Amino acid sequence: MVEIVNALDAVLSHHLNNNGNQAKVVCLPWVATRNAFIDDKILEMNASNIVVVAAAGNNGDDVANYSPAGVRQIITVGAHDNQWGVGSFTNMPWDGSNAVTSYTNYGAEIDIFAAGVNVYAATNNSDTSYTETATGTSVSAGITAGVAAQYIA
């Protein structure tokens, strides 16, 4: 956790030393078990004019159990497929009744869904192919962060 907090602190320092008044976007395509140190640093970044976009996670669990996804003040992104169906792996809201799908997740604070199932992505894993498909809320978070950055620009 110390390395994560130090990395987030480095992002914050870079932002503040490079026109801290101008909004910037950071994409956090990972989750960790809920941690107060991480959450506090995320809140500090958010308060310093950094738009934080985080993956909801692929654990099929309540997003409130994870950092940074469970921080309400940031943008938390779930994944959908090409038919607009929520990815079965996405930590997603469900109130026990009329939900997008009936997984046993509850209380998730997902703000938006973006493409995240079998998305074509650039790769350097082959000498003959430059794309591969990627799946997960990390992909969705990256797409959403790109949209946020374009909007700010």
Short mmCIF file of C-alpha atoms in Angstrom, two decimals, residues 9-146:
data_model
loop_
_atom_site.label_atom_id
_atom_site.label_comp_id
_atom_site.label_asym_id
_atom_site.label_seq_id
_atom_site.Cartn_x
_atom_site.Cartn_y
_atom_site.Cartn_z
CA ASP A 9 1.46 11.37 -4.15
CA ALA A 10 3.91 11.67 -7.05
CA VAL A 11 0.99 12.23 -9.45
CA LEU A 12 -0.41 14.89 -7.14
CA SER A 13 2.98 16.62 -6.78
CA HIS A 14 3.48 16.61 -10.56
CA HIS A 15 0.02 18.12 -11.01
CA LEU A 16 0.57 20.85 -8.44
CA ASN A 17 3.99 21.74 -9.92
CA ASN A 18 2.56 21.95 -13.45
CA ASN A 19 -0.32 24.42 -13.44
CA GLY A 20 -2.33 22.95 -10.58
CA ASN A 21 -5.25 25.23 -11.45
CA GLN A 22 -5.81 23.40 -14.72
CA ALA A 23 -7.93 20.26 -14.32
CA LYS A 24 -6.20 17.02 -15.21
CA VAL A 25 -7.35 13.41 -15.44
CA VAL A 26 -5.82 10.34 -13.86
CA CYS A 27 -6.95 6.81 -14.74
CA LEU A 28 -6.69 4.16 -12.02
CA PRO A 29 -7.55 0.85 -13.74
CA TRP A 30 -7.07 -1.31 -10.63
CA VAL A 31 -8.69 -2.07 -7.30
CA ALA A 32 -7.32 -3.00 -3.91
CA THR A 33 -9.01 -4.04 -0.70
CA ARG A 34 -10.55 -0.92 0.84
CA ASN A 35 -7.79 1.14 2.40
CA ALA A 36 -8.11 4.46 4.26
CA PHE A 37 -4.65 5.66 3.19
CA ILE A 38 -5.45 5.16 -0.50
CA ASP A 39 -8.89 6.71 -0.12
CA ASP A 40 -7.48 9.76 1.68
CA LYS A 41 -4.93 10.32 -1.08
CA ILE A 42 -7.66 9.94 -3.73
CA LEU A 43 -9.76 12.56 -1.93
CA GLU A 44 -6.74 14.88 -1.75
CA MET A 45 -6.19 14.47 -5.50
CA ASN A 46 -9.86 15.10 -6.20
CA ALA A 47 -9.82 18.27 -4.08
CA SER A 48 -6.73 19.46 -6.00
CA ASN A 49 -8.50 19.61 -9.39
CA ILE A 50 -7.62 16.11 -10.57
CA VAL A 51 -10.48 14.15 -12.12
CA VAL A 52 -10.01 10.60 -10.85
CA VAL A 53 -11.45 7.82 -13.02
CA ALA A 54 -11.33 4.33 -11.50
CA ALA A 55 -12.27 0.84 -12.59
CA ALA A 56 -15.16 -0.68 -10.64
CA GLY A 57 -13.32 -3.99 -10.42
CA ASN A 58 -13.95 -7.45 -11.77
CA ASN A 59 -14.60 -9.26 -8.51
CA GLY A 60 -18.39 -9.53 -8.73
CA ASP A 61 -18.56 -7.93 -5.28
CA ASP A 62 -19.77 -4.71 -3.66
CA VAL A 63 -17.60 -1.88 -4.96
CA ALA A 64 -17.66 -0.30 -1.50
CA ASN A 65 -15.18 -2.99 -0.45
CA TYR A 66 -12.49 -1.63 -2.78
CA SER A 67 -10.21 1.36 -3.20
CA PRO A 68 -10.22 3.58 -5.13
CA ALA A 69 -13.53 2.47 -6.71
CA GLY A 70 -15.51 2.88 -3.50
CA VAL A 71 -14.68 6.57 -3.11
CA ARG A 72 -17.93 8.37 -3.94
CA GLN A 73 -16.32 11.63 -5.06
CA ILE A 74 -14.63 10.10 -8.11
CA ILE A 75 -15.86 8.56 -11.36
CA THR A 76 -16.17 4.78 -10.98
CA VAL A 77 -16.66 2.86 -14.23
CA GLY A 78 -18.33 -0.49 -14.91
CA ALA A 79 -18.17 -2.48 -18.14
CA HIS A 80 -20.80 -3.33 -20.73
CA ASP A 81 -20.68 -5.54 -23.81
CA ASN A 82 -21.57 -4.67 -27.41
CA GLN A 83 -25.25 -5.39 -26.67
CA TRP A 84 -25.26 -2.89 -23.75
CA GLY A 85 -25.40 -5.76 -21.24
CA VAL A 86 -23.44 -5.24 -18.05
CA GLY A 87 -20.37 -7.48 -17.91
CA SER A 88 -21.02 -10.36 -15.55
CA PHE A 89 -17.73 -9.61 -13.79
CA THR A 90 -18.52 -5.95 -13.07
CA ASN A 91 -19.10 -4.90 -9.48
CA MET A 92 -22.56 -3.51 -10.05
CA PRO A 93 -25.56 -2.11 -8.21
CA TRP A 94 -28.45 -4.40 -7.38
CA ASP A 95 -31.31 -3.74 -5.02
CA GLY A 96 -32.71 -7.28 -5.09
CA SER A 97 -35.49 -6.44 -7.52
CA ASN A 98 -35.42 -4.72 -10.90
CA ALA A 99 -31.74 -4.64 -11.74
CA VAL A 100 -29.74 -4.71 -14.94
CA THR A 101 -29.03 -8.32 -14.11
CA SER A 102 -29.49 -10.32 -10.95
CA TYR A 103 -26.07 -10.81 -9.44
CA THR A 104 -25.83 -10.69 -5.68
CA ASN A 105 -23.90 -7.43 -5.60
CA TYR A 106 -25.35 -4.56 -3.64
CA GLY A 107 -24.69 -0.93 -2.84
CA ALA A 108 -22.18 -0.35 -5.63
CA GLU A 109 -21.46 3.30 -6.43
CA ILE A 110 -20.84 2.93 -10.14
CA ASP A 111 -21.26 6.24 -11.95
CA ILE A 112 -21.08 5.15 -15.57
CA PHE A 113 -20.66 2.13 -17.81
CA ALA A 114 -18.40 1.98 -20.87
CA ALA A 115 -17.40 -0.67 -23.38
CA GLY A 116 -15.37 -3.30 -21.57
CA VAL A 117 -16.05 -6.73 -23.09
CA ASN A 118 -13.93 -7.90 -26.05
CA VAL A 119 -12.71 -4.39 -26.88
CA TYR A 120 -10.00 -4.15 -29.54
CA ALA A 121 -6.81 -2.75 -28.09
CA ALA A 122 -3.35 -2.04 -29.47
CA THR A 123 -0.63 -4.50 -28.50
CA ASN A 124 3.03 -5.20 -29.10
CA ASN A 125 2.79 -8.89 -28.17
CA SER A 126 3.20 -10.07 -31.75
CA ASP A 127 5.26 -9.29 -34.85
CA THR A 128 2.25 -9.90 -37.12
CA SER A 129 -0.77 -8.57 -35.21
CA TYR A 130 -1.11 -5.19 -33.61
CA THR A 131 -4.46 -5.64 -31.87
CA GLU A 132 -5.98 -8.02 -29.40
CA THR A 133 -9.21 -8.05 -27.46
CA ALA A 134 -9.31 -6.93 -23.86
CA THR A 135 -12.03 -7.35 -21.25
CA GLY A 136 -12.57 -5.77 -17.86
CA THR A 137 -13.48 -2.60 -16.07
CA SER A 138 -9.88 -1.45 -16.56
CA VAL A 139 -10.62 -1.11 -20.27
CA SER A 140 -13.82 0.79 -19.48
CA ALA A 141 -11.97 3.13 -17.12
CA GLY A 142 -9.37 3.92 -19.78
CA ILE A 143 -12.03 4.78 -22.34
CA THR A 144 -13.87 6.98 -19.85
CA ALA A 145 -10.67 8.75 -18.78
CA GLY A 146 -9.96 9.52 -22.43
#
